[in-house]
Amino acid sequence: TAGPYVGRRRQMRELDALVSPDPAARAHVMAVVGAPGVGKTALAKHWAHARREHFEDGQLFVDLRGHSPLPTLRP
């Protein structure tokens, strides 16, 4: 079982700011970037799960394996 998610309030607020109540102003694609191992995937997954009510049609998460020993996937 994973422990509690802590220490990313600022980043969570930054992502929240991209989800406008106005569909015309809403971000359609979000990218979380940073060095390997800093918690990008954990942040993206935690935020998406916590804010799932904003995405009635669902969410899509794609791991392009940029920092994996496996071949990088092309979008």
Coordinates of N, CA and C in Angstrom, one line a residue:
T1 N 0.8 -1.2 0.0 CA 0.0 0.0 0.0 C 0.9 1.2 0.0
A2 N 0.5 2.2 -0.8 CA 1.3 3.5 -0.9 C 1.0 4.3 0.3
G3 N 2.0 5.1 0.7 CA 1.8 6.0 1.8 C 1.0 7.3 1.4
P4 N 0.8 8.2 2.3 CA 0.1 9.5 1.9 C 1.0 10.3 0.9
Y5 N 0.3 11.1 0.1 CA 1.0 11.9 -0.9 C 1.2 13.3 -0.2
V6 N 2.5 13.7 0.0 CA 2.7 15.0 0.7 C 3.8 15.8 -0.1
G7 N 3.8 17.1 0.2 CA 4.8 18.0 -0.2 C 4.7 18.6 -1.6
R8 N 3.5 18.5 -2.2 CA 3.4 19.0 -3.6 C 2.2 20.0 -3.7
R9 N 1.9 20.7 -2.6 CA 0.7 21.6 -2.7 C 0.8 22.7 -3.7
R10 N 2.0 23.3 -3.9 CA 2.2 24.3 -4.9 C 1.9 23.8 -6.3
Q11 N 2.5 22.6 -6.6 CA 2.3 22.0 -7.9 C 0.9 21.6 -8.1
M12 N 0.2 21.1 -7.1 CA -1.2 20.8 -7.2 C -2.0 22.0 -7.6
R13 N -1.7 23.2 -6.9 CA -2.4 24.4 -7.2 C -2.2 24.9 -8.6
E14 N -0.9 24.7 -9.1 CA -0.6 25.1 -10.4 C -1.4 24.3 -11.5
L15 N -1.5 23.0 -11.2 CA -2.4 22.2 -12.1 C -3.8 22.6 -12.0
D16 N -4.3 22.9 -10.8 CA -5.7 23.3 -10.6 C -6.0 24.5 -11.4
A17 N -5.0 25.5 -11.5 CA -5.3 26.7 -12.2 C -5.5 26.5 -13.7
L18 N -5.1 25.3 -14.2 CA -5.3 25.0 -15.6 C -6.7 24.5 -15.9
V19 N -7.4 24.1 -14.9 CA -8.8 23.6 -15.0 C -9.8 24.7 -14.8
S20 N -10.1 25.4 -15.8 CA -11.1 26.5 -15.7 C -12.5 26.0 -15.7
P21 N -13.4 26.7 -15.0 CA -14.8 26.3 -15.1 C -15.4 26.6 -16.5
D22 N -14.7 27.5 -17.3 CA -15.1 27.8 -18.6 C -14.4 26.9 -19.6
P23 N -15.2 26.0 -20.3 CA -14.6 25.0 -21.2 C -13.7 25.6 -22.3
A24 N -14.0 26.9 -22.7 CA -13.3 27.5 -23.7 C -11.9 27.9 -23.2
A25 N -11.7 28.1 -21.9 CA -10.5 28.5 -21.3 C -9.7 27.4 -20.7
R26 N -10.2 26.2 -20.7 CA -9.6 25.1 -20.1 C -8.5 24.5 -20.9
A27 N -7.4 24.1 -20.2 CA -6.3 23.4 -20.8 C -6.8 22.0 -21.3
H28 N -6.4 21.7 -22.5 CA -6.8 20.4 -23.0 C -5.7 19.3 -22.9
V29 N -4.5 19.7 -22.8 CA -3.3 18.8 -22.6 C -2.4 19.5 -21.5
M30 N -2.0 18.6 -20.6 CA -1.1 19.1 -19.6 C 0.2 18.2 -19.7
A31 N 1.3 18.8 -19.5 CA 2.6 18.0 -19.5 C 3.3 18.4 -18.2
V32 N 3.8 17.4 -17.5 CA 4.6 17.6 -16.3 C 6.0 17.1 -16.6
V33 N 6.9 18.1 -16.5 CA 8.3 17.8 -16.9 C 9.3 18.0 -15.8
G34 N 10.4 17.3 -15.8 CA 11.4 17.5 -14.8 C 12.4 16.4 -14.9
A35 N 13.4 16.4 -14.1 CA 14.5 15.4 -14.0 C 13.9 14.1 -13.6
P36 N 14.6 13.0 -14.0 CA 14.2 11.6 -13.6 C 14.2 11.5 -12.1
G37 N 13.1 10.9 -11.6 CA 13.0 10.5 -10.2 C 12.5 11.6 -9.3
V38 N 12.0 12.7 -9.8 CA 11.6 13.8 -8.9 C 10.1 13.7 -8.5
G39 N 9.4 12.7 -9.1 CA 8.0 12.5 -8.8 C 7.0 13.0 -9.7
K40 N 7.4 13.2 -11.0 CA 6.5 13.7 -12.0 C 5.3 12.8 -12.2
T41 N 5.5 11.5 -12.3 CA 4.4 10.6 -12.6 C 3.5 10.5 -11.3
A42 N 4.1 10.5 -10.2 CA 3.3 10.4 -8.9 C 2.4 11.7 -8.8
L43 N 3.0 12.9 -9.2 CA 2.2 14.1 -9.1 C 1.0 14.0 -10.1
A44 N 1.3 13.7 -11.3 CA 0.3 13.6 -12.4 C -0.8 12.7 -12.0
K45 N -0.5 11.5 -11.6 CA -1.5 10.5 -11.2 C -2.3 10.9 -10.0
H46 N -1.6 11.4 -9.0 CA -2.3 11.9 -7.8 C -3.3 13.0 -8.1
W47 N -2.8 14.0 -8.9 CA -3.7 15.2 -9.2 C -4.9 14.7 -10.1
A48 N -4.6 13.9 -11.1 CA -5.7 13.4 -11.9 C -6.8 12.6 -11.2
H49 N -6.3 11.8 -10.3 CA -7.3 11.0 -9.4 C -8.1 11.9 -8.5
A50 N -7.4 12.9 -7.9 CA -8.0 13.8 -6.9 C -9.0 14.7 -7.6
R51 N -8.8 15.0 -8.9 CA -9.6 16.0 -9.6 C -10.5 15.3 -10.7
R52 N -10.7 14.1 -10.6 CA -11.4 13.3 -11.7 C -12.8 13.9 -12.0
E53 N -13.4 14.5 -11.0 CA -14.8 15.1 -11.3 C -14.8 16.2 -12.3
H54 N -13.6 16.7 -12.6 CA -13.5 17.8 -13.7 C -13.5 17.1 -15.1
F55 N -13.3 15.8 -15.2 CA -13.1 15.2 -16.5 C -14.2 14.1 -16.6
E56 N -15.4 14.5 -16.9 CA -16.5 13.6 -17.1 C -16.3 12.6 -18.1
D57 N -15.6 12.9 -19.2 CA -15.4 12.0 -20.3 C -14.2 11.0 -20.0
G58 N -13.5 11.2 -18.9 CA -12.4 10.4 -18.6 C -11.0 11.1 -18.8
Q59 N -10.0 10.4 -18.5 CA -8.6 10.9 -18.5 C -7.8 9.9 -19.3
L60 N -6.7 10.4 -19.9 CA -5.7 9.6 -20.6 C -4.4 9.9 -20.0
F61 N -3.7 8.8 -19.6 CA -2.3 9.0 -19.1 C -1.4 8.2 -20.0
V62 N -0.4 8.8 -20.5 CA 0.6 8.1 -21.4 C 2.0 8.2 -20.8
D63 N 2.6 7.1 -20.5 CA 4.0 7.0 -20.1 C 4.8 6.8 -21.3
L64 N 5.5 7.8 -21.8 CA 6.4 7.7 -23.0 C 7.7 7.0 -22.7
R65 N 7.9 6.6 -21.4 CA 9.1 5.9 -21.0 C 10.4 6.7 -21.4
G66 N 10.4 8.0 -21.2 CA 11.6 8.8 -21.5 C 12.8 8.5 -20.6
H67 N 12.6 8.0 -19.4 CA 13.7 7.7 -18.5 C 13.7 6.2 -18.1
S68 N 13.3 5.4 -19.0 CA 13.2 4.0 -18.8 C 14.3 3.3 -19.6
P69 N 14.7 2.1 -19.2 CA 15.6 1.3 -20.1 C 14.9 0.8 -21.3
L70 N 13.6 0.8 -21.3 CA 12.8 0.4 -22.5 C 12.9 1.4 -23.5
P71 N 12.7 1.1 -24.8 CA 12.7 2.1 -25.9 C 11.6 3.2 -25.6
T72 N 12.0 4.4 -25.9 CA 11.0 5.5 -25.8 C 9.9 5.4 -26.8
L73 N 8.7 5.6 -26.3 CA 7.5 5.6 -27.2 C 7.3 6.9 -27.9
R74 N 6.9 6.9 -29.1 CA 6.6 8.1 -29.8 C 5.1 8.5 -29.7
P75 N 4.8 9.8 -29.4 CA 3.4 10.1 -29.3 C 2.6 9.9 -30.6

